[in-house]
Short mmCIF file of C-alpha atoms in Angstrom, two decimals:
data_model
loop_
_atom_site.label_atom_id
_atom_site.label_comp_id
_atom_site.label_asym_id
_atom_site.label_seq_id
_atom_site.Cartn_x
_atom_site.Cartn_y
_atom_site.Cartn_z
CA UNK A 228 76.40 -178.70 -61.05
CA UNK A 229 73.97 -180.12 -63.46
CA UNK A 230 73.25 -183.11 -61.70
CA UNK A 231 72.28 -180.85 -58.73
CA UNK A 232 73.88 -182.95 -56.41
CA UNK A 233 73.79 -180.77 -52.97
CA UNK A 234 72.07 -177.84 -51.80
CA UNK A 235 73.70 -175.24 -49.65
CA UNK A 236 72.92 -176.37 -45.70
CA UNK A 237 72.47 -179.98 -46.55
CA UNK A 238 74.09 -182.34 -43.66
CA UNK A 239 76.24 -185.14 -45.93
CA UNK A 240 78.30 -187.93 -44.58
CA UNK A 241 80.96 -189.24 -46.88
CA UNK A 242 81.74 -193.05 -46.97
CA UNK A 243 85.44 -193.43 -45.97
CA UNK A 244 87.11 -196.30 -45.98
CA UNK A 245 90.57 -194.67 -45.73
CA UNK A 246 90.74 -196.16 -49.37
CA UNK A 247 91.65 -193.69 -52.61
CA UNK A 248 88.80 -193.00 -53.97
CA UNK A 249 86.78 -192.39 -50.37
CA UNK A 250 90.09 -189.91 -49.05
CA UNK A 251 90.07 -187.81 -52.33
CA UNK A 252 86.05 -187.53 -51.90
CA UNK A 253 86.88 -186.33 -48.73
CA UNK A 254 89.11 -183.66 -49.60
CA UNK A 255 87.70 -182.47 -52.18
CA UNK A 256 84.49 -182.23 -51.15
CA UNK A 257 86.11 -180.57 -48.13
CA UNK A 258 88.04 -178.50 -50.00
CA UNK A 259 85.73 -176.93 -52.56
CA UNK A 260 82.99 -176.23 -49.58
CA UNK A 261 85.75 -174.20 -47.84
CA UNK A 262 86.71 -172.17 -51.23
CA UNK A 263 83.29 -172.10 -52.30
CA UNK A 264 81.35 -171.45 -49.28
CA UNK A 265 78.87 -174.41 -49.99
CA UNK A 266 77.82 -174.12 -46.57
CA UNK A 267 77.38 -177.97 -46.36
CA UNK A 268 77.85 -180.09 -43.05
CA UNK A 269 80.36 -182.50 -43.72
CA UNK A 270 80.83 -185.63 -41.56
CA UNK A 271 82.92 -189.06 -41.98
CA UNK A 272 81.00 -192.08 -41.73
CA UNK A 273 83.11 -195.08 -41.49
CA UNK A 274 81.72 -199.13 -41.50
CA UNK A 275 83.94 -201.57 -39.45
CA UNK A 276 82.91 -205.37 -40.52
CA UNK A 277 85.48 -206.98 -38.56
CA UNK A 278 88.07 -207.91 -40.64
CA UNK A 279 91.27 -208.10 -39.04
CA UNK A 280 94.69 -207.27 -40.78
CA UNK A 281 92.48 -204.99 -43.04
CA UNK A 282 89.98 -202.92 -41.51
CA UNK A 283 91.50 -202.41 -38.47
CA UNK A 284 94.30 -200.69 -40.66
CA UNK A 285 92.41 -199.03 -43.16
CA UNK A 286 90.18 -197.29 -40.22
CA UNK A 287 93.06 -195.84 -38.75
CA UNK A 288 93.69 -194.02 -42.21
CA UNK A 289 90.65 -192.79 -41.81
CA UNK A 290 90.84 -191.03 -38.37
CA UNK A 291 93.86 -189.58 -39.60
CA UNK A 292 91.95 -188.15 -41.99
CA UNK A 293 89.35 -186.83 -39.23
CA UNK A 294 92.16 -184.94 -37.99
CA UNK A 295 93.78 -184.14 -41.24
CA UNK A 296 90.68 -182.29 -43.07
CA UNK A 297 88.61 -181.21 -39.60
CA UNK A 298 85.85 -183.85 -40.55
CA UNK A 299 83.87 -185.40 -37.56
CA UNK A 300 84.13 -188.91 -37.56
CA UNK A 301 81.76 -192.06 -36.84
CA UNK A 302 82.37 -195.56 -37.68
CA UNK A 303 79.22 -198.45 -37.45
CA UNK A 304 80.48 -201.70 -37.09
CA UNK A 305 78.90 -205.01 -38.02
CA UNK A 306 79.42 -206.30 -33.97
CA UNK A 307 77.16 -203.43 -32.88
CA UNK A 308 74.68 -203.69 -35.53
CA UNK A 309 74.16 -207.27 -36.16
CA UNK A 310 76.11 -208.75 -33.44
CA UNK A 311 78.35 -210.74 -36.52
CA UNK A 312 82.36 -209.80 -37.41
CA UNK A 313 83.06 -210.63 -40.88
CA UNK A 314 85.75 -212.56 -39.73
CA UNK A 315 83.25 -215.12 -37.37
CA UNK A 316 80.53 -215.09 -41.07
CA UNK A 317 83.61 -216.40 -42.56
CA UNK A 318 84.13 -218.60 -40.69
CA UNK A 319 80.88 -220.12 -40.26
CA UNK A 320 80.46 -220.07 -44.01
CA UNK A 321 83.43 -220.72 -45.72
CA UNK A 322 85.53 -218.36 -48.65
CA UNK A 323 82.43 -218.34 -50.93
CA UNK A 324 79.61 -215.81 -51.42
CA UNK A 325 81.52 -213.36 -48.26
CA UNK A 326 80.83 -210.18 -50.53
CA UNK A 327 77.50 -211.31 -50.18
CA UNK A 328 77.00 -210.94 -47.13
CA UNK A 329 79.24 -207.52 -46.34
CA UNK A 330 77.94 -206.13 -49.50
CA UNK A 331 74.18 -206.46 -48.09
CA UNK A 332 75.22 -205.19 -44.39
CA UNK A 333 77.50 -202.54 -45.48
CA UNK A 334 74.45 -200.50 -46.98
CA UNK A 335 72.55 -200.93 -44.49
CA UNK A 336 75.06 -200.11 -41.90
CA UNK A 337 75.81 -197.09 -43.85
CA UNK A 338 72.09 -196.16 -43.99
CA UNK A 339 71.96 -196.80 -40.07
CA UNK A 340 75.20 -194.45 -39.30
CA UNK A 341 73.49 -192.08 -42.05
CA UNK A 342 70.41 -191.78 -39.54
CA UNK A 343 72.27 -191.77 -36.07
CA UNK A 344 74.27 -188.57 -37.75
CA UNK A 345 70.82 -186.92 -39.28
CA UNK A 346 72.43 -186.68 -42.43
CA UNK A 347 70.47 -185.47 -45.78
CA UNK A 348 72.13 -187.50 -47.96
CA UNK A 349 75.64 -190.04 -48.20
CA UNK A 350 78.19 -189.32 -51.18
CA UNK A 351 80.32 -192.71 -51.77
CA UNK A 352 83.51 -192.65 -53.67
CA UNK A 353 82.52 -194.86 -56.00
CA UNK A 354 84.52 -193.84 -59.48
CA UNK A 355 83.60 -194.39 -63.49
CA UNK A 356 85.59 -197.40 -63.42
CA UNK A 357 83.04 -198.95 -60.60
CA UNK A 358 79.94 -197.81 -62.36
CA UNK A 359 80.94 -199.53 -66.01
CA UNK A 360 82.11 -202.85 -63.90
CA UNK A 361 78.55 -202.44 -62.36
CA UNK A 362 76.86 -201.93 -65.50
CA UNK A 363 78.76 -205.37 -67.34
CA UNK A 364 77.84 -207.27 -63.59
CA UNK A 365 73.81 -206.49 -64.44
CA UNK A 366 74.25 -207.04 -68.32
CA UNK A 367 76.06 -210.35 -67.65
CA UNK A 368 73.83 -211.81 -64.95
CA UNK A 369 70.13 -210.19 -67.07
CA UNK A 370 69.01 -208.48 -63.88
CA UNK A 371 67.30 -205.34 -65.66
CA UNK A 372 65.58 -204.15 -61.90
CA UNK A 373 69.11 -203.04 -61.32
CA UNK A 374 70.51 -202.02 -64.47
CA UNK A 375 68.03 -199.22 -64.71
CA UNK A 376 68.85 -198.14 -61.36
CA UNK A 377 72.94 -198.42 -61.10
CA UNK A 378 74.11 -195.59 -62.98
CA UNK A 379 71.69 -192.92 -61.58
CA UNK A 380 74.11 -190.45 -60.15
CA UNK A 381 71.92 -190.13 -57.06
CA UNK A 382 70.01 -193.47 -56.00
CA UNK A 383 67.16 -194.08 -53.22
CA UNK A 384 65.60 -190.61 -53.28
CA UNK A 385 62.28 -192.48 -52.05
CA UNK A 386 64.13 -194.57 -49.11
CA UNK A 387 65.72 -194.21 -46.19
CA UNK A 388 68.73 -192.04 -47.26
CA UNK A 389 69.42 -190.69 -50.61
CA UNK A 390 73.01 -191.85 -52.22
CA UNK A 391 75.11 -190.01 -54.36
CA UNK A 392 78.51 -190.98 -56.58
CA UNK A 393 80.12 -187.45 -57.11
CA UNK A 394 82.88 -189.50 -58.70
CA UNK A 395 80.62 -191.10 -61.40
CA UNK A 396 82.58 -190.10 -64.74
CA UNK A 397 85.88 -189.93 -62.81
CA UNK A 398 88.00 -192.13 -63.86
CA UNK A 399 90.12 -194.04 -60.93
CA UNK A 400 93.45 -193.19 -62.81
CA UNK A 401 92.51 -189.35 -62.61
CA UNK A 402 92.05 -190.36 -58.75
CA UNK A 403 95.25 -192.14 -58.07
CA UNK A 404 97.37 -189.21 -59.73
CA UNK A 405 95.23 -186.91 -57.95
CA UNK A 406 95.87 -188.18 -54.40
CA UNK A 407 99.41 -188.92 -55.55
CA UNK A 408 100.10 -185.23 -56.89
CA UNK A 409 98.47 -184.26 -53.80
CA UNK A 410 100.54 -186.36 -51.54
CA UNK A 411 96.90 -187.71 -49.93
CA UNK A 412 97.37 -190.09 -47.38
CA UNK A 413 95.36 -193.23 -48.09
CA UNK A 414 95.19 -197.04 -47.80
CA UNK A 415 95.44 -199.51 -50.51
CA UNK A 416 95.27 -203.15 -49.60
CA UNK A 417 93.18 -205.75 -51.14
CA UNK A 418 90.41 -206.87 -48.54
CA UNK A 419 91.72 -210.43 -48.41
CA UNK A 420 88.32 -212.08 -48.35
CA UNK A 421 87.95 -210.69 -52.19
CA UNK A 422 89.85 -212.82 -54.59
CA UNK A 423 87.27 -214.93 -55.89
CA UNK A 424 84.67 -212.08 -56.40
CA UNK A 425 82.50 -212.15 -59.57
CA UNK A 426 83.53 -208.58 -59.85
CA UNK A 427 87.42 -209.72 -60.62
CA UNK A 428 86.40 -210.35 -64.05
CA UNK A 429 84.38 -207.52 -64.93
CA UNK A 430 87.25 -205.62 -63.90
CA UNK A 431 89.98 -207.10 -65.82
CA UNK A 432 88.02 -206.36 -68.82
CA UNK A 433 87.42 -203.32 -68.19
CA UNK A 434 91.24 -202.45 -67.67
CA UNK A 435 92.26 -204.64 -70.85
CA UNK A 436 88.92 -202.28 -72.69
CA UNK A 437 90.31 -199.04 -71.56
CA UNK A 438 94.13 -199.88 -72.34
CA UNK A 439 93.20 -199.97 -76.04
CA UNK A 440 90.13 -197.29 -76.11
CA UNK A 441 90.18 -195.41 -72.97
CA UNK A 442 86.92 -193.82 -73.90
CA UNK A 443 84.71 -197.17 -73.48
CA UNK A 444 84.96 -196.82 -69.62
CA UNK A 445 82.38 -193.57 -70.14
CA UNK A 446 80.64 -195.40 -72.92
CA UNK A 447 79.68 -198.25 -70.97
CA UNK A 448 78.07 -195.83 -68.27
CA UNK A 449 76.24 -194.09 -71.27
CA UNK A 450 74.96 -197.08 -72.52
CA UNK A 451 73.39 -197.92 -69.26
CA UNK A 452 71.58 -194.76 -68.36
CA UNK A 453 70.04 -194.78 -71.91
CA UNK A 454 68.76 -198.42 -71.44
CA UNK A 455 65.09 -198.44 -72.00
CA UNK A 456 62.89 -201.52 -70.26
CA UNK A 457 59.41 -202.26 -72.51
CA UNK A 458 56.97 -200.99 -69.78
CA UNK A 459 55.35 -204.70 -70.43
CA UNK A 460 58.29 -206.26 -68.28
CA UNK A 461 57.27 -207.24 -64.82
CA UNK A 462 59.40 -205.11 -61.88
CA UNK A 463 59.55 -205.98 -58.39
CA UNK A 464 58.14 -203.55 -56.35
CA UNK A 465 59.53 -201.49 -53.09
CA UNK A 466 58.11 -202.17 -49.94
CA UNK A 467 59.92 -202.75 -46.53
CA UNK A 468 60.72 -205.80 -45.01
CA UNK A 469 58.11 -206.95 -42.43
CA UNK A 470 60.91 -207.98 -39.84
CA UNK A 471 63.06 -204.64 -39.65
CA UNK A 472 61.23 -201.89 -41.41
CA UNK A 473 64.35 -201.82 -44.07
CA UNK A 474 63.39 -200.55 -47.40
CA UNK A 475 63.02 -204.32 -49.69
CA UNK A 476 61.08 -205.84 -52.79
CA UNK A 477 60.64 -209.20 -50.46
CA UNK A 478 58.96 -210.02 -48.00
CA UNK A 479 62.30 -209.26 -45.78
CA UNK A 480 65.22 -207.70 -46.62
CA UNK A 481 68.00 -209.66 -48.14
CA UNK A 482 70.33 -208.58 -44.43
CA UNK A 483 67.56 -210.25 -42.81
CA UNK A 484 67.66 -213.43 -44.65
CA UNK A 485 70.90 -213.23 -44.56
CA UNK A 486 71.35 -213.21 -40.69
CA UNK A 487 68.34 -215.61 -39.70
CA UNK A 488 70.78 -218.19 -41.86
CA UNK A 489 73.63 -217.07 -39.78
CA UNK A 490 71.82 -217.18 -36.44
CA UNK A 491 70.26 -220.52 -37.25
CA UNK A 492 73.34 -222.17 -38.71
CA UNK A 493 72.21 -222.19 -42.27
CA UNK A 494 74.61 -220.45 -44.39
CA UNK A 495 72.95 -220.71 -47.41
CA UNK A 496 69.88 -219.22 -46.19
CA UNK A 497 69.85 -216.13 -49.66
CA UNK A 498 72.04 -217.21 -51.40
CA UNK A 499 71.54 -218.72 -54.92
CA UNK A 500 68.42 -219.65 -56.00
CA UNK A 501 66.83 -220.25 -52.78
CA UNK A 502 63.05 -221.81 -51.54
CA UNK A 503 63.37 -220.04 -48.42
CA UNK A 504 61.93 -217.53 -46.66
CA UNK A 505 61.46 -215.63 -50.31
CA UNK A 506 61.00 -218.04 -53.03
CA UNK A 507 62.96 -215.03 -54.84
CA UNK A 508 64.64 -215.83 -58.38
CA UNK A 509 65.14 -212.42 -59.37
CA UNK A 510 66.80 -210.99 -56.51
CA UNK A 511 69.40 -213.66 -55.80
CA UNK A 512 70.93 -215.11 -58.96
CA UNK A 513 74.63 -215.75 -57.55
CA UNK A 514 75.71 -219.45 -58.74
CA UNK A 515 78.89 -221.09 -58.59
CA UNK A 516 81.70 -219.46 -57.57
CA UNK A 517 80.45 -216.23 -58.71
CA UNK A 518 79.31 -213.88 -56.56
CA UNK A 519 78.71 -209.96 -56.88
CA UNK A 520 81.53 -208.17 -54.92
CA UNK A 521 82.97 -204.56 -54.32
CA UNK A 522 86.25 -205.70 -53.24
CA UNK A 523 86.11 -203.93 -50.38
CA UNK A 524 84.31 -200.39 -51.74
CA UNK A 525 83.39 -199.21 -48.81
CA UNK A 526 79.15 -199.45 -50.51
CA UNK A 527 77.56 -201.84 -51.83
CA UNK A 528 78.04 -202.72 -55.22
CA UNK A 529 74.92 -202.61 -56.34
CA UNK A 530 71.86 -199.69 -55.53
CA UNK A 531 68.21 -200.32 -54.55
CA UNK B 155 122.46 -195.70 -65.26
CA UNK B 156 121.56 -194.46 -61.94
CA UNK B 157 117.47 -194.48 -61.47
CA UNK B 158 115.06 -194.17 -58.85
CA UNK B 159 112.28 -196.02 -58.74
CA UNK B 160 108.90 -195.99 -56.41
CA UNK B 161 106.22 -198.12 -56.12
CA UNK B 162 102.87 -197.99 -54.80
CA UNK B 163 99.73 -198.22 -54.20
CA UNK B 164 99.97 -201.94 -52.53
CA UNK B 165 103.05 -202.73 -55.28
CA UNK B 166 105.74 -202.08 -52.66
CA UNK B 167 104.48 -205.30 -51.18
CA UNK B 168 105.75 -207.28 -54.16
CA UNK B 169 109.28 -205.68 -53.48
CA UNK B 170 109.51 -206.43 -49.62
CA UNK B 171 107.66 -203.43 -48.49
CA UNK B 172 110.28 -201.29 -49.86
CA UNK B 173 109.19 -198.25 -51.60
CA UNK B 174 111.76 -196.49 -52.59
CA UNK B 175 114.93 -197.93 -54.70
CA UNK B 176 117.98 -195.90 -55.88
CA UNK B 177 119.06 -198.54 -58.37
CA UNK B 178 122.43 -199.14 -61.24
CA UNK B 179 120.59 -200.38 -64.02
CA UNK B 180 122.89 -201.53 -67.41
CA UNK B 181 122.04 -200.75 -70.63
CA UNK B 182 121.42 -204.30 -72.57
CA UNK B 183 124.38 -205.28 -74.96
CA UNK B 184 124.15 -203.66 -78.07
CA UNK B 185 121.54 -200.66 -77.37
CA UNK B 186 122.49 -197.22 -76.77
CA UNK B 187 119.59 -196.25 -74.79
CA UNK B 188 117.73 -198.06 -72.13
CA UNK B 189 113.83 -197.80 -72.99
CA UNK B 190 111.45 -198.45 -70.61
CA UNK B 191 110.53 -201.85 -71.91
CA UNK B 192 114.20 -202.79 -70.71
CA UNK B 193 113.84 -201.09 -67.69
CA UNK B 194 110.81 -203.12 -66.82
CA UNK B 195 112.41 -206.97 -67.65
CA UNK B 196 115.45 -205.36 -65.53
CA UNK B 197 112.56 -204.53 -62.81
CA UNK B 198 110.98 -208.18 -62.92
CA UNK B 199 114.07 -210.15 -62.72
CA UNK B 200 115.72 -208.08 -60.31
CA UNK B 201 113.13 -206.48 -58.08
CA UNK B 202 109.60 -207.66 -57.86
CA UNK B 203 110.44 -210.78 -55.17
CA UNK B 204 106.72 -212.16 -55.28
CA UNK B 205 103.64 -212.72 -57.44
CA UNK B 206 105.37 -211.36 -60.92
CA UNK B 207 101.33 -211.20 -62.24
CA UNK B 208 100.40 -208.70 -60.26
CA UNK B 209 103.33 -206.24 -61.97
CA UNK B 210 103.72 -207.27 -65.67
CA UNK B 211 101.24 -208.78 -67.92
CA UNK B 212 103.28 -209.57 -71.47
CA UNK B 213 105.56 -207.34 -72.16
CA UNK B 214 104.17 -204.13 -70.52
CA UNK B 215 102.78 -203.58 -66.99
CA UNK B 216 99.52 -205.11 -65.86
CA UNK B 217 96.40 -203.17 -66.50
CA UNK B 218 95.56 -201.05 -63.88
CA UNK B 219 99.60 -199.98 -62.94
CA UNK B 220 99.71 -195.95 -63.69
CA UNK B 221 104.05 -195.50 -64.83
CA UNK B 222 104.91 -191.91 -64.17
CA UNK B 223 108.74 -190.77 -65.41
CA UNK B 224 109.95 -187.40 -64.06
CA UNK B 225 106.20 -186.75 -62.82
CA UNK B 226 104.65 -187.26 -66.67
CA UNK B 227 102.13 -190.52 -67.51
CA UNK B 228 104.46 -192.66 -69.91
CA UNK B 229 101.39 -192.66 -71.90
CA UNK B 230 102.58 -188.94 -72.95
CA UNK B 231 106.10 -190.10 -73.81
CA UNK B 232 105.71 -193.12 -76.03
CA UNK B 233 105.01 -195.80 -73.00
CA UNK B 234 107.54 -199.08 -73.41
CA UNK B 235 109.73 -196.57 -75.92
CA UNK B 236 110.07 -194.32 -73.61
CA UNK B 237 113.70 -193.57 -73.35
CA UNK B 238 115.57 -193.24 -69.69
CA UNK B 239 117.89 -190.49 -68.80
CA UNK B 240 120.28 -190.35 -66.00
CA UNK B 241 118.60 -189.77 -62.26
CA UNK B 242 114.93 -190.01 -63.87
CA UNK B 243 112.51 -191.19 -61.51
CA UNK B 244 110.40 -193.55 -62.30
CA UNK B 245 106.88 -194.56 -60.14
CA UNK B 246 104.86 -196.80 -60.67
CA UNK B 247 101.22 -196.80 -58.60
CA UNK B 248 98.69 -199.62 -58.52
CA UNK B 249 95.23 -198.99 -58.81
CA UNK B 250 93.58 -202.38 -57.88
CA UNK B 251 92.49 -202.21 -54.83
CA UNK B 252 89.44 -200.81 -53.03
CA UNK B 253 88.44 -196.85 -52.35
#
């Protein structure tokens, strides 16, 4: 209530993934505007990158769920949007850096389906345990830009669509007993292009953290909204990207980097430090075998 | 003892996609109750048919791997001391995994 997250009439599509965290959102959200009256428009909005053995499943969760709480569905896939399966990037650019690449499309993609439904805003499921791996991912790779931006409970109020994490100081062990209490149908597979993710680490930390002090998971997210940047520090600035319009700092968006160096056979076109297109250190500081990932959170890990 | 146990959240996979398991479990020589942290070496040895790491970590489960008995977080009940009745049910739900 505090946060003033939604106002009565407002159209919102919900991120599923037919994952836990994106199925309670959904019925809860769908519940409360019944028993409430909230008189919001609720809608599913689904992104299908082409992975097969994973999404295929996981999307079928979700249009049981269309049926299950009465919420219209519409799923966005990479194919139609970009004319790429995550499966065929894969494969033209190995096991590295993939979250990369899905991470970037899958907001945008979301933005896109956000638009085609003429939505107000998108609510993601993304829970406190995300957020405070989010928060140690900025911290241990120095990018402030997005460290002041990541814990904002809503995100891009001056871009395309407006984002919201209803979920933010949920814990994901309140979720899982909650859709397990409930008897919520939902999917939980690893997306199998994940296991070297950046993110991995963050995560294990954060699970060994809150075994011993469960509190730190909220702590960590506190710490982060109260971090102050000396207003001396240079901060890129929004624009949009000259090629598609997308809201971007660069000169073009990071998906359109990304896909010139698919459609011209250079897979490392944005990734690491690169001379390319944007001579961009700030933006893209993913060495080694590190890369930032969501593990297949159905958006991006990181907020404009 | 007669148990049930459950697993899942993605953990039935380490069990051959069986989620359910009405199982006899012993008590170890010597004890007179079975505590959970026997129930889970009994689990390891006997159950989990792949990838051992993605159950147990040490002694206890892997971080991330919610343990309900009877419907109540082990966290409530003492965790590894918990102590096993007859016909408890015992789930265990992994949380790794994308939402």
């Amino acid at each position: 209530m505090e946060n003033q997250l939604f106002k009565p009439g407002e159209r919102i599509a919900i991120g599923a993934s037919g994952g836990k965290d994106s199925t309670v959102l959904a019925y809860v959200l769908s519940e409360l505007n019944r028993r409430h009256n909230y008189g919001l428009d609720l809608f599913l909005l689904s992104v299908d990158e082409g992975i097969t053995g994973y999404r295929d499943d996981s999307l079928e969760t979700v249009k049981r769920n269309e049926l299950q709480y009465g919420l219209p569905l519409k799923i966005v896939s990479y194919k139609d949007l970009y004319g790429w399966t995550m499966d065929e990037i894969v494969k033209m650019i190995g096991l590295k850096n993939n979250c990369t690449f899905c991470g970037v499309f899958r907001r945008q993609a979301l933005d896109r389906g956000a638009a085609l439904l003429k939505v107000d805003k998108v609510a993601t499921g993304h829970n406190a345990d995300d957020i405070a791996e989010t928060v140690l991912l900025n911290i241990l790779r120095g990018d402030i830009a997005r460290l002041s931006r990541c814990t904002s409970i809503t995100t891009g109020e001056d871009g395309p669509i407006p984002r919201c994490k209803p979920f933010k100081y949920t814990y994901e062990k309140e979720i899982v007993m909650y859709a397990y209490f409930k008897k919520l149908d939902y999917f939980s597979t690893e997306c199998i292009y994940s296991p070297n993710a950046y993110r991995g680490f963050a995560r294990e930390f954060i699970k060994d953290l809150e075994r011993i002090r469960p509190r730190a998971i909220l702590d960590i997210i506190k710490s982060g909204e109260n971090f102050r940047i000396s207003t001396s520090t240079k901060m890129p600035e929004q624009g949009t990207c000259e090629r598609c319009g997308y809201i971007s700092s660069q000169k073009w968006c990071k998906a359109c980097v990304l896909l010139e160096g698919l459609n011209r056979g250079l897979p490392k076109l944005g990734i690491g430090r690169s001379r390319g297109l944007n001579s961009d250190v700030k933006k893209d500081i993913k060495q080694g075998g590190g890369t930032e990932s969501i593990e297949s959170k159905q958006c991006g890990s990181l907020d404009f | 003892m007669q148990l049930t146990l459950e697993f899942g959240g993605g953990l039935e996979l380490l069990c051959e996609s069986v989620k359910v398991h009405n199982v006899n479990v012993d008590l170890p020589k010597g004890a007179e109750k079975l505590t959970m942290r026997d129930l889970l070496s009994w689990v390891r040895t006997n159950l989990i048919k792949e990838r051992p790491e993605m159950f147990m970590k040490g002694e206890s489960v892997r971080p991330g791997v919610l343990v309900l008995v009877n419907d109540c977080d082990w966290e409530l009940s003492g965790q590894l001391d918990t102590t096993l009745e007859e016909k408890d049910v015992v789930v265990f739900i992994s949380t790794l995994h994308g939402g």
